Amino acid sequence: SELSQYNYANSPDILTNEELEKLAKATDGGPIKRPSDGKVVRSVAFVQNVGQNSTEKGQLPYHSGIGDLIAIKQAMYFKELNGDCDTTILFDNLRTPGAPGEDFYRSGQEKMVTFSKGRVTEVVPGPTLQVKFKDLILNDNASMECDLVVLDVGMMPNTGPDPYAQLAVEEAEDEAEKEKARALLANAPPSILNLDYRQGTDLPLLKYGFTDSHFICFPYETRRTGIYAAGPQRRPMDMRQAADDAAGAAMKAIQAAENAGRGMAAHPRAGDLSFPSFRKEGCTQCKRCTVECPFGAINEDEKRYPMFNESRCRRCGTCMGACPVRVISFENYSIDTVGQQIKNVEVPEEFEEKPRILVLACENDAYPALDQAGMNGVEINPWARVIPVRCLGSVSLSWVTDSLNSGYDGIVLLGCSKGDDYQCHFVRGSAMAHERMSKVGDTLKTLNLEPERVKVYEVAITDIERAPKLINDMAETVKQIGLSPFKF
Ligand code: SF4
Ligand code: SF4
């Protein structure tokens, strides 16, 4: 009803592009006929970008990107099957993505498909359909008559309920957000996968309902280890792209199955043989690890102690960073191993008047950016000592507190970007770390230290100039506010 101007519900000759595909297939090589009276179609109008890229209720907030390619392809059906049928594509912005897109557009022109830059205002039903539009070249109102109208309505993923929909209600920052999250929860579709996860039955989703995955480095890897998404489940795409996508996802699945057979982590720490374990005697059953694990790899036993599922675990260490009593560790990565590295850095005495800055850098993006900076000869202040961490999510608040107590003058935490367009290789690790570190202010207050002594930044692998600058900025800050009083 929000698209009532197109009168889709009021004429069988006004179709979506998906319905036209079925209609064309049913002709079995013969001409395409009108659904209303079976007459051979002699003129057709394709109305592009219907209800997409829109802020209106009930419409898609994104553009599917491939609707114009589909329209060109379908216009050619009429040229091939219906002889001299008039085909007009009415568009406001024509998008033909991909290397062959431009050629495809030209082949449409060669076959005499008409491309008209116009925004459709109304489709009037009747024995002959009337399409009213604003001609965007002449800046004038215009109309055309045709036998059939095809609407480019965009693509939506076929998904089950978002397992974190309940969490979104609990974490909403204000009443409006909460209301939105409640509505999503109330209208959740039935489960498709019926997964046995404490966090819910289906795959975690991105904001528009597509499967959540790291869009640059791990596009196929969903947040449920061993399940790979491909095709329009991931993002809108055509059949050819979906076939290539499926091949990529299948390769990833084979790689993960082989690694799992050897007891190794899947991605991104492919080949890692370590896995998290916890000291039961110290555990307070607080559930922080279970809640913060981005991959749902932790369940609870009947006594509410955490139960780690190694084949689901990606070895990010977020649970380790989250545990308030520091009882989670890996054989080769623990609160103690990093704590020892921090302790083993020589912190100059006060009479040496030489500050020391601790940098905890995510091994996935921030550390390689600093490494590249070093190779490029970008200067990094010599006061800094850099320790790589698996993910900023694995950083324990205790490392920060202990460092400040032992006389470090500044601490810089470098992780990947968080939020809707996150680049964290462990999806939520960076966001969790930011949340955790927002409490570092209390620690600084207790120690009577300046808040500027601890900074958390989002860094990309390409930040080869910026990452060193953030460290150098901390050095400047320390110069201004002076050495840590904990040296004295
Ligand atoms: S290491 Fe990461 S994936 Fe594994 S259980 Fe801990 S938080 Fe979950
Ligand atoms: S976070 Fe630590 S204390 Fe809390 S349940 Fe997990 S292991 Fe136990």
Coordinates of N, CA and C and ligand atoms in Angstrom, one line a residue, residues 276 293-295 297-298 308 313-319 330, ligand 1:
P276 N 40.4 -21.9 24.2 CA 40.3 -21.3 25.5 C 39.9 -22.4 26.6
C293 N 31.0 -13.5 23.8 CA 31.5 -14.3 22.6 C 30.8 -13.9 21.4
P294 N 31.5 -13.4 20.3 CA 30.7 -12.9 19.1 C 30.2 -14.1 18.3
F295 N 30.6 -15.3 18.6 CA 30.3 -16.4 17.7 C 29.4 -17.5 18.4
A297 N 30.0 -19.3 20.9 CA 30.8 -20.6 21.1 C 30.7 -21.1 22.6
I298 N 30.1 -20.3 23.4 CA 30.0 -20.7 24.8 C 28.6 -20.9 25.3
F308 N 32.8 -24.4 26.7 CA 33.3 -23.9 25.5 C 33.2 -25.0 24.4
C313 N 34.6 -22.1 18.2 CA 35.5 -21.0 18.7 C 36.4 -20.5 17.6
R314 N 36.6 -19.2 17.5 CA 37.6 -18.6 16.5 C 38.8 -18.1 17.2
R315 N 39.0 -18.4 18.4 CA 40.2 -18.1 19.2 C 40.5 -16.6 19.2
C316 N 39.5 -15.8 19.4 CA 39.7 -14.3 19.4 C 40.2 -13.8 20.8
G317 N 39.8 -14.5 21.8 CA 40.2 -14.1 23.2 C 39.2 -13.1 23.8
T318 N 38.1 -12.8 23.1 CA 37.2 -11.8 23.7 C 36.7 -12.3 25.1
C319 N 36.5 -13.6 25.2 CA 36.0 -14.1 26.5 C 37.1 -13.9 27.6
F330 N 44.4 -19.2 27.1 CA 44.8 -20.2 26.1 C 46.2 -20.6 26.4
Ligands
SF4_1 S1 38.0 -17.2 22.0 FE1 36.4 -15.9 21.0 S2 35.2 -17.4 19.8 FE2 36.4 -18.6 21.3 S3 35.0 -18.8 23.0 FE3 36.3 -17.0 23.4 S4 35.1 -15.3 22.7 FE4 34.2 -17.1 21.8

